[in-house]
Coordinates of C-alpha atoms and ligand atoms in Angstrom, one line a residue:
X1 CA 167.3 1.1 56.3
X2 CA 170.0 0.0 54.0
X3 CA 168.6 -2.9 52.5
X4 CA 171.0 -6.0 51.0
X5 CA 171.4 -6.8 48.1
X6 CA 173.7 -4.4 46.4
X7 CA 171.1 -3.3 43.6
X8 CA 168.9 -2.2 46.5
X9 CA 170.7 -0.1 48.8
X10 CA 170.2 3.1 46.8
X11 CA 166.8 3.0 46.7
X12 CA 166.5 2.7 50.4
X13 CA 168.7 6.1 51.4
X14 CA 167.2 9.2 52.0
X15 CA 167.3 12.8 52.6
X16 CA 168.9 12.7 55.6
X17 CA 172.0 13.8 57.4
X18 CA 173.5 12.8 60.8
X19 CA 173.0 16.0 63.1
X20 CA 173.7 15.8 67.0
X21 CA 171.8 12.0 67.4
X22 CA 168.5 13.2 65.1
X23 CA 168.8 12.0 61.2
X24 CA 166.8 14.9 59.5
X25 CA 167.2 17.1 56.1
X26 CA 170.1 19.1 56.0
X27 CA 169.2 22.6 55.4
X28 CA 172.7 23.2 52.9
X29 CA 173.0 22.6 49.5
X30 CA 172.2 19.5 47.0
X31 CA 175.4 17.1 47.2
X32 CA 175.3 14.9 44.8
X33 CA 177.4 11.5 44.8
X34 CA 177.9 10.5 41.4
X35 CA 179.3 6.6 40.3
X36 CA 182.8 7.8 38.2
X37 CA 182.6 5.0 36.2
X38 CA 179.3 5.7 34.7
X39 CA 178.9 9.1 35.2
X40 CA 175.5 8.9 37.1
X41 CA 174.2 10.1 40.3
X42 CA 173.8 7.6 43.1
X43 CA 172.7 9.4 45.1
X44 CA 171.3 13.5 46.0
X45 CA 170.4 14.6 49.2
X46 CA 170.7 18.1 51.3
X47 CA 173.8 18.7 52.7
X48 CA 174.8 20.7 56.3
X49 CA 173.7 24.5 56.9
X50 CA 175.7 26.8 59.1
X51 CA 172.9 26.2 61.9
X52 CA 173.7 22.3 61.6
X53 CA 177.1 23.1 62.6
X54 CA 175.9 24.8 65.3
X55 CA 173.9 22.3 66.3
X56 CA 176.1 19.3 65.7
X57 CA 178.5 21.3 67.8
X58 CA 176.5 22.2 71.2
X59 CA 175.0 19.0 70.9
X60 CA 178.2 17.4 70.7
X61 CA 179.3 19.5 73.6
X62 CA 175.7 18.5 75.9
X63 CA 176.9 14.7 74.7
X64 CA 180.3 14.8 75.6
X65 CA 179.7 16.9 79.1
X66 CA 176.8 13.9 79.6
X67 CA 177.8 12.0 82.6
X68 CA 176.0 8.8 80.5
X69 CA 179.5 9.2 78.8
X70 CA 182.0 11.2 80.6
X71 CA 181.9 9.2 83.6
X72 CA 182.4 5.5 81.5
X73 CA 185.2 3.5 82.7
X74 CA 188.2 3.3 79.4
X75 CA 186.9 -0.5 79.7
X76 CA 183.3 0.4 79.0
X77 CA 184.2 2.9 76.4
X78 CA 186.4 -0.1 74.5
X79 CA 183.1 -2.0 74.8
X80 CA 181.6 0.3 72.4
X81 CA 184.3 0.8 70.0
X82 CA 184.5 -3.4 69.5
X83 CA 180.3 -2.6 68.5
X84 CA 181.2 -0.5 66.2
X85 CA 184.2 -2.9 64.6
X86 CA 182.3 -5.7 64.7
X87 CA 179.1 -4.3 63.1
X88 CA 181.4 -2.6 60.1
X89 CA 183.4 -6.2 59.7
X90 CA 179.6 -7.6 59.3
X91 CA 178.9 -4.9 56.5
X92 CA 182.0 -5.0 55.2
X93 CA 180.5 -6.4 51.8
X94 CA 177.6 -2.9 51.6
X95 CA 180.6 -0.4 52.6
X96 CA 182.5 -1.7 50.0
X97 CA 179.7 -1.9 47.5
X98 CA 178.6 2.0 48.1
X99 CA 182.0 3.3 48.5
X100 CA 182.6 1.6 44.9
X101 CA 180.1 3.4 43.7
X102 CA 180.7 6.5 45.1
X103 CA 184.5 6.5 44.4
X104 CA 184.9 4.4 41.5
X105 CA 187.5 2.1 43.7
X106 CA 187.9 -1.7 42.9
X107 CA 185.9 -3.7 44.9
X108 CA 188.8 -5.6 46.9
X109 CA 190.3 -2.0 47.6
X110 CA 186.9 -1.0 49.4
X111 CA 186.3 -4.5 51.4
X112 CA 189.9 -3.8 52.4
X113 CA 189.4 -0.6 53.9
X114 CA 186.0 -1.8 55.3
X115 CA 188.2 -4.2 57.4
X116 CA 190.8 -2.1 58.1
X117 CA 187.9 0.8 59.9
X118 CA 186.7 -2.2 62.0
X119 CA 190.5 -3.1 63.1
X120 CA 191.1 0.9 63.6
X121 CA 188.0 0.9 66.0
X122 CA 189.4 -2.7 67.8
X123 CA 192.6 -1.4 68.1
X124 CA 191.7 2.0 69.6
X125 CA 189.6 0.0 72.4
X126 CA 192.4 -1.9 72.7
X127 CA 194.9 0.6 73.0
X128 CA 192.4 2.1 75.6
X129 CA 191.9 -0.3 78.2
X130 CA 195.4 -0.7 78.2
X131 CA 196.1 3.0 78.5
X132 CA 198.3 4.0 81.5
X133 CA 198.8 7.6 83.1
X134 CA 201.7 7.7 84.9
X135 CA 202.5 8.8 88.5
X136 CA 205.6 11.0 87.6
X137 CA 208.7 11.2 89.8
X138 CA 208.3 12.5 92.8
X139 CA 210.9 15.8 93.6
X140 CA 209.6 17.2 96.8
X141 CA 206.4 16.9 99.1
X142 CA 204.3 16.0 96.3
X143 CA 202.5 13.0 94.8
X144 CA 202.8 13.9 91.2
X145 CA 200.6 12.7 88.5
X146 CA 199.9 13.3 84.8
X147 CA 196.5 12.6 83.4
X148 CA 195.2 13.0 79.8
X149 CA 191.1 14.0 79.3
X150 CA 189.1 14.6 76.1
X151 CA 189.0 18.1 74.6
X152 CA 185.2 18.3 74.2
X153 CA 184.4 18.2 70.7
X154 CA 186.7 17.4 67.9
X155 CA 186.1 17.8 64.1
X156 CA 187.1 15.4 62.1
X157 CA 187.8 16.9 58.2
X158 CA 188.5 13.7 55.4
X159 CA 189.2 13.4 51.8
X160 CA 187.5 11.0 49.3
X161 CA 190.5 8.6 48.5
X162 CA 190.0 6.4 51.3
X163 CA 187.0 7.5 53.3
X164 CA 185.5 4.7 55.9
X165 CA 189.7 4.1 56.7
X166 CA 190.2 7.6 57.2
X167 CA 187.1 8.6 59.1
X168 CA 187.8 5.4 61.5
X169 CA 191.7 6.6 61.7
X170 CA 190.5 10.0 63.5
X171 CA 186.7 8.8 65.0
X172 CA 188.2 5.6 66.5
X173 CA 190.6 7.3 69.1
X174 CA 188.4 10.5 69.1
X175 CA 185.8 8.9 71.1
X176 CA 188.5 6.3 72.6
X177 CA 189.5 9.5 74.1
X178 CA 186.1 10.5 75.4
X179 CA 185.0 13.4 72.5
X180 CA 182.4 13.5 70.6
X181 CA 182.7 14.1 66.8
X182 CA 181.8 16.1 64.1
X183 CA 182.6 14.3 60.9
X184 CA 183.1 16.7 57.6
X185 CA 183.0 14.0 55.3
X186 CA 184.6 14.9 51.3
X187 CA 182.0 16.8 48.7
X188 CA 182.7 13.5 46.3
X189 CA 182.3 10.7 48.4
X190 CA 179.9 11.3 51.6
X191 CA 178.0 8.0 50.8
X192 CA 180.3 5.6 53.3
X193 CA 180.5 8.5 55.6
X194 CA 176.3 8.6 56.4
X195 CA 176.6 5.2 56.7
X196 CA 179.0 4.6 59.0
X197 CA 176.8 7.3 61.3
X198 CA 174.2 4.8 61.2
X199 CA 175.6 1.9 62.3
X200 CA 177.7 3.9 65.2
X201 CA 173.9 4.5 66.2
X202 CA 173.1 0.7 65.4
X203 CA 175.8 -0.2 67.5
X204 CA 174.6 2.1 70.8
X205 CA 176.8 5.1 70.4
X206 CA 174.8 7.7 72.9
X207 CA 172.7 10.6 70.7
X208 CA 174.8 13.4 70.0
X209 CA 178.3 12.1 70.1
X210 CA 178.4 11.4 66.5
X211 CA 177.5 13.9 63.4
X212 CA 178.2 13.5 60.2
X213 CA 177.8 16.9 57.9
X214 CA 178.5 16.4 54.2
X215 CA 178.7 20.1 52.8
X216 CA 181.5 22.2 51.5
X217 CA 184.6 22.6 52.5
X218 CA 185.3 26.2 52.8
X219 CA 181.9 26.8 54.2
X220 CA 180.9 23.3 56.9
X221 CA 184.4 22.6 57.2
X222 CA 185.3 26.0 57.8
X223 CA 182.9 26.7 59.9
X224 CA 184.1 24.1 62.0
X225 CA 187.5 24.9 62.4
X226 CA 186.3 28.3 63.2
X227 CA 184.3 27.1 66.4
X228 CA 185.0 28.2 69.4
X229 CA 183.6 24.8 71.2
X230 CA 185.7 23.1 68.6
X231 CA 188.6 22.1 70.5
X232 CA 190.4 19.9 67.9
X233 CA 190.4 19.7 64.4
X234 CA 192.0 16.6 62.7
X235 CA 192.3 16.8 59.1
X236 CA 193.7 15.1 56.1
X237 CA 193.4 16.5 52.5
X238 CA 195.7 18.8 50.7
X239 CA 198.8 20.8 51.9
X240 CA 196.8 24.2 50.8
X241 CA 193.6 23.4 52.3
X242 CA 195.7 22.2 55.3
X243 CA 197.7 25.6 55.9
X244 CA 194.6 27.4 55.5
X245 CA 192.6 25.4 58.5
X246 CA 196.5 25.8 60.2
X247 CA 195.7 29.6 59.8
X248 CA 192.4 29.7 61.6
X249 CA 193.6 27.2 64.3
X250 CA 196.1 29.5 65.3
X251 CA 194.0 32.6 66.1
X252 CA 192.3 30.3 68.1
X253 CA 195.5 28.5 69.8
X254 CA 193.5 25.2 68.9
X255 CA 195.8 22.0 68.1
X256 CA 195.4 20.4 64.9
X257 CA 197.0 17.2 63.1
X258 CA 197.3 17.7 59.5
X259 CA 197.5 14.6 57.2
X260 CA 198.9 16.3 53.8
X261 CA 199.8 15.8 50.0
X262 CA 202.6 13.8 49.0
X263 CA 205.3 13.9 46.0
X264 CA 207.4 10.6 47.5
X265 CA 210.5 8.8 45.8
X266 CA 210.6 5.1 45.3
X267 CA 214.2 4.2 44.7
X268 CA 215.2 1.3 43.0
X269 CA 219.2 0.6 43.2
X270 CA 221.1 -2.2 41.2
X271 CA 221.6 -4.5 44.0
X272 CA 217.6 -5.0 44.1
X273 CA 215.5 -7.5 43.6
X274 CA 214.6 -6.0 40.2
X275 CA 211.4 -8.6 39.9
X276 CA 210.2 -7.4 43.4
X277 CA 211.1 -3.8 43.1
X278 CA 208.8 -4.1 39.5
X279 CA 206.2 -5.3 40.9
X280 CA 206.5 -2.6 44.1
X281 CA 207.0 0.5 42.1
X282 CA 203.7 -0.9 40.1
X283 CA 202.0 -1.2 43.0
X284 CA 203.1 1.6 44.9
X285 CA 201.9 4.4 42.4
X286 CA 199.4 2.8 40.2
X287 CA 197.2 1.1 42.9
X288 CA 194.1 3.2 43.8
X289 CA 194.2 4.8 40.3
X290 CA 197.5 7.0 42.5
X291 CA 194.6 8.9 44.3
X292 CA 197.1 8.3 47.2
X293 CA 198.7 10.7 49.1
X294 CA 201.7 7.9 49.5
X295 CA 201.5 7.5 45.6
X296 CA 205.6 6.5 45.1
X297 CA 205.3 9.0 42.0
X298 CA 208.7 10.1 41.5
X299 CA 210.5 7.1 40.7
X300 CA 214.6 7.0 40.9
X301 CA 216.3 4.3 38.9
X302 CA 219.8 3.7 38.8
X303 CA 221.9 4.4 35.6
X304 CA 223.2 0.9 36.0
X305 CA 219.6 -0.6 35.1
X306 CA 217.6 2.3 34.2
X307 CA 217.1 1.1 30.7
X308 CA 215.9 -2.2 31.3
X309 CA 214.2 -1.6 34.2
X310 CA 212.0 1.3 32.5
X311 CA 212.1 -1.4 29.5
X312 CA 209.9 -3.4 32.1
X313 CA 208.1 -1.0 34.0
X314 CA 206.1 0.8 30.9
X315 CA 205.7 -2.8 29.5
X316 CA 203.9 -3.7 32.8
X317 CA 201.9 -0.8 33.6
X318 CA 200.7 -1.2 29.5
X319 CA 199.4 -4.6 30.9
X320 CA 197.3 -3.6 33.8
X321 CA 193.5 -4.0 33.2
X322 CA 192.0 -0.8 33.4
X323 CA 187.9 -1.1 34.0
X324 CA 184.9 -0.7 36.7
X325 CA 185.8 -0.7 39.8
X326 CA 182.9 -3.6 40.1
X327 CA 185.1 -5.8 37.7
X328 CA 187.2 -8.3 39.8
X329 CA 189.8 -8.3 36.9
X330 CA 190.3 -4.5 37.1
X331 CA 193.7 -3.2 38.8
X332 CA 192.9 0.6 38.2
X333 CA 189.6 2.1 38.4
X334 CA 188.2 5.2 37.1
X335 CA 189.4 8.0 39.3
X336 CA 187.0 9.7 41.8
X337 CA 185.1 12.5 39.4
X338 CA 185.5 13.6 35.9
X339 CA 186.6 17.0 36.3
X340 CA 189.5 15.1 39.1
X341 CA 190.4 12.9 35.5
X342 CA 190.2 15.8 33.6
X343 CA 192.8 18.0 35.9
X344 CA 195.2 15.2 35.7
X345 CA 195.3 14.8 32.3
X346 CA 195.8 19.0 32.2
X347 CA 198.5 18.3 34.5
X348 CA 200.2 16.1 32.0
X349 CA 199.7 18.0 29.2
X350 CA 201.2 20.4 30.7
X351 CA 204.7 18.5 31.5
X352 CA 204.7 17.3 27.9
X353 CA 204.5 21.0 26.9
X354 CA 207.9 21.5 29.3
X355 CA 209.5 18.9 27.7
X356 CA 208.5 15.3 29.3
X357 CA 207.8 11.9 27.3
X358 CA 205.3 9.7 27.6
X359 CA 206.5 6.1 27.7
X360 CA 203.1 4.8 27.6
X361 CA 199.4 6.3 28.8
X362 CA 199.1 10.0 28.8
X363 CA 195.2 9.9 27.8
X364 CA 191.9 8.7 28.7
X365 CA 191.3 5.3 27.3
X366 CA 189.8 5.0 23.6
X367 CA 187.9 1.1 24.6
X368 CA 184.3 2.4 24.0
X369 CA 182.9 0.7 27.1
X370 CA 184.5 3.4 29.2
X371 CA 184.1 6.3 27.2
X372 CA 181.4 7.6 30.2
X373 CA 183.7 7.0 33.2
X374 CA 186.5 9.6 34.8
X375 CA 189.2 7.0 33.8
X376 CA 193.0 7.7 33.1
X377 CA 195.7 5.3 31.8
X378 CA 198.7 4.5 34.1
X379 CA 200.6 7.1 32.5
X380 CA 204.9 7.1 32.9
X381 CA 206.7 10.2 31.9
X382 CA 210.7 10.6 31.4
X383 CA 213.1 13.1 30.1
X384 CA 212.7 15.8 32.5
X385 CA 214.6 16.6 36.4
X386 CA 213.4 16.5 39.3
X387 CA 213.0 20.2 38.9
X388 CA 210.1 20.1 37.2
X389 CA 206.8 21.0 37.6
X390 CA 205.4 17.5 37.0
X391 CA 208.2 16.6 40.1
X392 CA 207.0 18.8 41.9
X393 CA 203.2 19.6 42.2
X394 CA 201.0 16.2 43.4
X395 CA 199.1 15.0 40.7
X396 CA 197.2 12.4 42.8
X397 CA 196.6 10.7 39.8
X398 CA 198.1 7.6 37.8
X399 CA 201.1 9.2 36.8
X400 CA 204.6 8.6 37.5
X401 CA 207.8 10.0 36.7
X402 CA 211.1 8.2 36.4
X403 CA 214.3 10.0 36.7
X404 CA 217.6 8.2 36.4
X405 CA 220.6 8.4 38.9
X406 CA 224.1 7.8 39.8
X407 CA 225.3 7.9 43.2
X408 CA 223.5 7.5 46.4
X409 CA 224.9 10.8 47.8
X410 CA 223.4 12.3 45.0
X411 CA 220.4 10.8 45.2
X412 CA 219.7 11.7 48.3
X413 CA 219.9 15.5 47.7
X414 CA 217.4 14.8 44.6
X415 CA 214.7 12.9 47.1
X416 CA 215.1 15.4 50.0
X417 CA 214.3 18.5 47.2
X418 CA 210.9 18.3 47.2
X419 CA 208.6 20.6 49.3
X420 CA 206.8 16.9 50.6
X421 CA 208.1 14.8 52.7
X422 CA 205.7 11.9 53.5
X423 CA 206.8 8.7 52.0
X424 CA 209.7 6.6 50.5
X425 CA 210.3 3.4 49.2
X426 CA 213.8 1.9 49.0
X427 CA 214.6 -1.1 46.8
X428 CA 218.1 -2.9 48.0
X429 CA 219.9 -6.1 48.8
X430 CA 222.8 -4.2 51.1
X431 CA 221.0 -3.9 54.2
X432 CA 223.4 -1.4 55.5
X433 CA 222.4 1.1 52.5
X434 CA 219.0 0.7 53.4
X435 CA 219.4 1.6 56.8
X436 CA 221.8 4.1 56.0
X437 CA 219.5 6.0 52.9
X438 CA 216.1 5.4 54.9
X439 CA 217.4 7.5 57.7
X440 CA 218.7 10.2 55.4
X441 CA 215.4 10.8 53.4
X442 CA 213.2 13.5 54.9
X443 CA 209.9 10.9 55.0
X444 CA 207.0 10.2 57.5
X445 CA 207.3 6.9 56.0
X446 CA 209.9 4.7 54.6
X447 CA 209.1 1.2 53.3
X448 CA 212.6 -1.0 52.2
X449 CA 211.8 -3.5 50.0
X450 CA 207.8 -3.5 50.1
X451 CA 205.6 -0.4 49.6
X452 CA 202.0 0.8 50.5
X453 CA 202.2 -0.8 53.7
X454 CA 199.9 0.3 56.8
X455 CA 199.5 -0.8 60.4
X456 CA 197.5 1.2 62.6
X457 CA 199.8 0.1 65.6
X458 CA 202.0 1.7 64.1
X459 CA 202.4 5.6 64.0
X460 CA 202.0 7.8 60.8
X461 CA 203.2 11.0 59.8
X462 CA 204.3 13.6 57.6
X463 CA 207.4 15.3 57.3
X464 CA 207.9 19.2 55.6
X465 CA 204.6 20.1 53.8
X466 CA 203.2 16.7 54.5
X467 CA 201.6 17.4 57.8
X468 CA 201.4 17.9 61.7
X469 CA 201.6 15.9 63.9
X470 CA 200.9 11.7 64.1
X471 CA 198.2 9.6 63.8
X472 CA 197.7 5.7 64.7
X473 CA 199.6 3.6 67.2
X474 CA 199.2 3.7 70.8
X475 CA 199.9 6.9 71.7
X476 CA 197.1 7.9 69.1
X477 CA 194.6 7.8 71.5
X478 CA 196.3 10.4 73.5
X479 CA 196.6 13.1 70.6
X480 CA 192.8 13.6 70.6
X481 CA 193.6 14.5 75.0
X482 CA 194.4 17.0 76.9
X483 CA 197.0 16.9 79.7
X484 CA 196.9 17.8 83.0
X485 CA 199.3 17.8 86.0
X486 CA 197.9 16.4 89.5
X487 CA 200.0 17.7 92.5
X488 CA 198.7 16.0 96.3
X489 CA 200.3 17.2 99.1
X490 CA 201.6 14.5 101.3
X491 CA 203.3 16.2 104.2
X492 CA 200.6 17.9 105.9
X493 CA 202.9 20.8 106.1
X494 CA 201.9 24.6 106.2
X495 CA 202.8 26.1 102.9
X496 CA 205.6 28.7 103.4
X497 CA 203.6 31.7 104.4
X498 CA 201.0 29.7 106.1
X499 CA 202.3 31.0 109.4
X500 CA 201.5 34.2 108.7
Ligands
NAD1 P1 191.0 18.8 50.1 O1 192.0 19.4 50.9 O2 190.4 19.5 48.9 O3 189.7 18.4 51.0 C1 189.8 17.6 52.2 C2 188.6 17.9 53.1 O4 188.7 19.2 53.5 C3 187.3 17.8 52.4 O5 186.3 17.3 53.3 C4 187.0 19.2 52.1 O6 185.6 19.5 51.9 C5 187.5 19.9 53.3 N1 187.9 21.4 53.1 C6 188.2 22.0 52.0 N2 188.4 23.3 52.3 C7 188.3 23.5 53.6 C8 188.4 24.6 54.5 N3 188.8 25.8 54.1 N4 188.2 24.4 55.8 C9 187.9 23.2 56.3 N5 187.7 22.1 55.5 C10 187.9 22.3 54.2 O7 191.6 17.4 49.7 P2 191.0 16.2 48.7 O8 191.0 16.7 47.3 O9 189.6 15.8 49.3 O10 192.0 15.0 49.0 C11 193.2 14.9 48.3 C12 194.3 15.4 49.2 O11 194.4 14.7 50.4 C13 195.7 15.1 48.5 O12 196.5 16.2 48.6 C14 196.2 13.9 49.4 O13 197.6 13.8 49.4 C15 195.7 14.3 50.7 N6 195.7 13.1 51.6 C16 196.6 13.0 52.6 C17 196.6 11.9 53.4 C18 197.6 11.8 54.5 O14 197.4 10.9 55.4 N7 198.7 12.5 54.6 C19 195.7 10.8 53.2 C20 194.8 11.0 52.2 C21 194.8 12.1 51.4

């Protein structure tokens, strides 16, 4: 159904949503996915009702419960997880080419995350057949055993800045872990989302253990959370949206993982690298347009080489190419919808009204060609503290602050006060300092001389308003189970009132 090349895939989608194994009309509202660098829809097509939750749910349930599925050994399961990774690595080129088009993201940013969904679904069958449960120390007359088994039915709630990495990151060990899944995929970027459903079908996924429900948030995704057969929810979007679904889990004593928002420091000390920090502190808020949640956006300079090194950084990020995201010479993209670009540049506005500079960007750009896309110039601000709003609020945008300071001690205190806590980057020579100032920020994350950097063995988290709970690495798996305690007699001995 989607045909290659590029120019045709549009043409070949339809009206059609992912509900419980069928691919029918969804009886919700129009969603419309619209190209941000041009302004025009890709694609329209129905998105969920309340009754496709309801069905994506039971049937999700009926799939789950299905001995076709429950009963697999991990090894089978793994089986079909390496499918589904191989099938995305083989369209790695069409995800990319409609997720540019439905986020506005560079072309290499999109084949990268294409990649990295088919190592998050390798690595999760991996991580699988290799699983252990462990026979636990034995205190009495007692074998005694833990085991872990699948909640049922887990929703699976994702923004629009990353989507296929992010959908993999919770569907991968979802169904590692023997759930089905209901994906609520972002209002601006379902596109990657339906497609992904198809090739989890493609691939031999039974009917039913996959939906994918594009619809609103605070209708579809509420709705899910709400559930009662819902027995996870895994979410990542923004700290407000994440202590609302933390509300509604609680009545129903229903874990969650919350990926949040981020407001992280990127420190750059004297005794750096000062070519490699540069380059790092460009990277690490400007790539992906800053629609990052790990977007190193406050940006702490030492006194000793803030002037030359702001000298540097503005006259970089004045260089970078901005353009379509289909231009292989572009380094930031439009960002995902106009009215996104148009709340960042009220959020700058607004700092420059309280007092900030603007060392260089701080509009849209004026080059005529672009005049119909959401784009934003990589923006740098100065002359205000870390107590301002522009320090404070997550602009998810291309917009960075730097703030100068003296000592590390400091420093420290100036990092730490922030209501985030999900990432940091430290920039250093002294390897003791790095240790010393990594394990002293309150971060998820820290990166020491590099930034932007993601393994999925490895475990991610946020810290403070950032989140709940962890995502990725081995033990990922296990956060979409349930555990349970096996105690087997092994004395043959009467219980103490058996002789009653
Ligand atoms: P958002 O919170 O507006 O939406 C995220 C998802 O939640 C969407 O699918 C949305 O439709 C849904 N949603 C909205 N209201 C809901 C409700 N009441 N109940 C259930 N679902 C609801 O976030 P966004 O604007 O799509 O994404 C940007 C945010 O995501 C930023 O704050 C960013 O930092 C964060 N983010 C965090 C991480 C992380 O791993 N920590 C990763 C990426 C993005």
């Amino acid at each position: 159904m989607f045909a290659h090349p590029e120019t045709s895939v549009f043409s070949s989608w339809t009206d059609e949503i992912l509900v419980a194994g069928e691919w029918r009309r969804g009886g919700g509202d129009l969603v419309e996915s619209r190209d941000p660098a041009t302004g025009e829809v890709v694609h329209a097509f129905h998105g969920a009702s309340l009754e496709d939750v309801e069905a994506a749910v039971s049937g999700g349930l009926a799939a789950a419960r299905d001995p076709a599925w429950r009963d697999l050994l991990p090894h089978q399961r793994a089986a079909m997880l390496h499918r589904i990774g191989d099938l995305i690595e083989e369209r790695a080129d069409l995800i990319s080419a409609v997720q540019t088009a439905d986020t506005g993201k560079t072309r290499k940013e999109t084949r990268a995350l294409a990649l990295s969904a088919a190592g998050t679904f390798r690595y999760m069958a991996a991580a699988l057949e290799t699983m252990e449960e462990a026979v636990t120390p034995q205190r009495g007359g007692s074998l005694t055993m833990t085991a872990h088994e699948p909640y049922g039915v887990v929703a699976a709630i994702t923004p629009w800045n990353s989507p296929i990495a992010s959908d993999a990151q919770k569907i991968a060990p979802a169904l590692a872990a023997g759930n089905a899944v209901v994906l609520k995929p972002p209002g601006w970027a379902p596109l990657v989302s339906l497609l992904l459903g198809r090739m989890a079908e493609e691939a031999g996924l039974p009917a039913g253990l996959l939906s994918v429900l594009p619809g609103s948030g605070s209708v579809i995704g509420n709705a899910l959370v709400a559930h009662p057969k819902v027995g996870k929810v895994s979410f990542t979007g923004g700290t407000t949206t994440g202590r609302t679904i933390g509300r509604v889990a609680a009545d129903k004593v229903m874990p969650v993982t919350l990926e949040l928002g981020g407001k992280s420091p990127t420190i750059v000390f004297p005794d750096a690298d000062l070519d490699q920090a540069l380059a790092g502190v460009l990277f690490g808020i400007f790539s992906s347009s800053g629609q990052s949640c790990i977007a190193g956006s406050r940006v702490f300079v030492h006194a000793d080489v803030y002037d030359d090194f702001v000298d540097r950084l503005v006259e970089a990020t004045r260089k970078l190419r901005v353009g379509r995201g289909t231009d292989p010479d572009t380094d930031v993209a439009p960002l995902v919808h106009h009215r996104h670009r148009d709340e960042v540049a009220a959020m700058v506005d607004q700092a420059v009204s309280e007092g900030a500079t603007v060392l260089v960007g701080g509009h849209a750009p004026e080059d005529r060609e672009l005049e119909d896309g959401a784009y934003y110039l990589p923006t740098i601000l100065s002359g205000v503290t870390n107590e301002a709003t522009i320090c404070r609020d997550e602009v998810f945008g291309p917009v960075a602050v730097v703030l100068p300071f003296s000592s590390e001690e400091e420093l420290v205190t100036q990092a730490n006060d922030n209501e985030f806590g999900l990432a940091c980057g430290i920039w250093t020579g002294d390897y003791r300092r790095a240790y010393r100032v990594a394990r002293a920020i309150d971060a998820g994350t820290v990166w020491i001389n590099t930034y932007k950097q993601f393994s999925i063995s490895t475990p991610f988290s946020g810290h403070k308003a950032s989140g709940l709970g962890t995502e990725k690495g081995r033990e990922g798996i296990k956060s979409y189970m349930r555990q349970k305690s096996l105690y087997w007699d092994l004395t043959g001995e009467p219980m103490p009132w058996g002789r009653h």
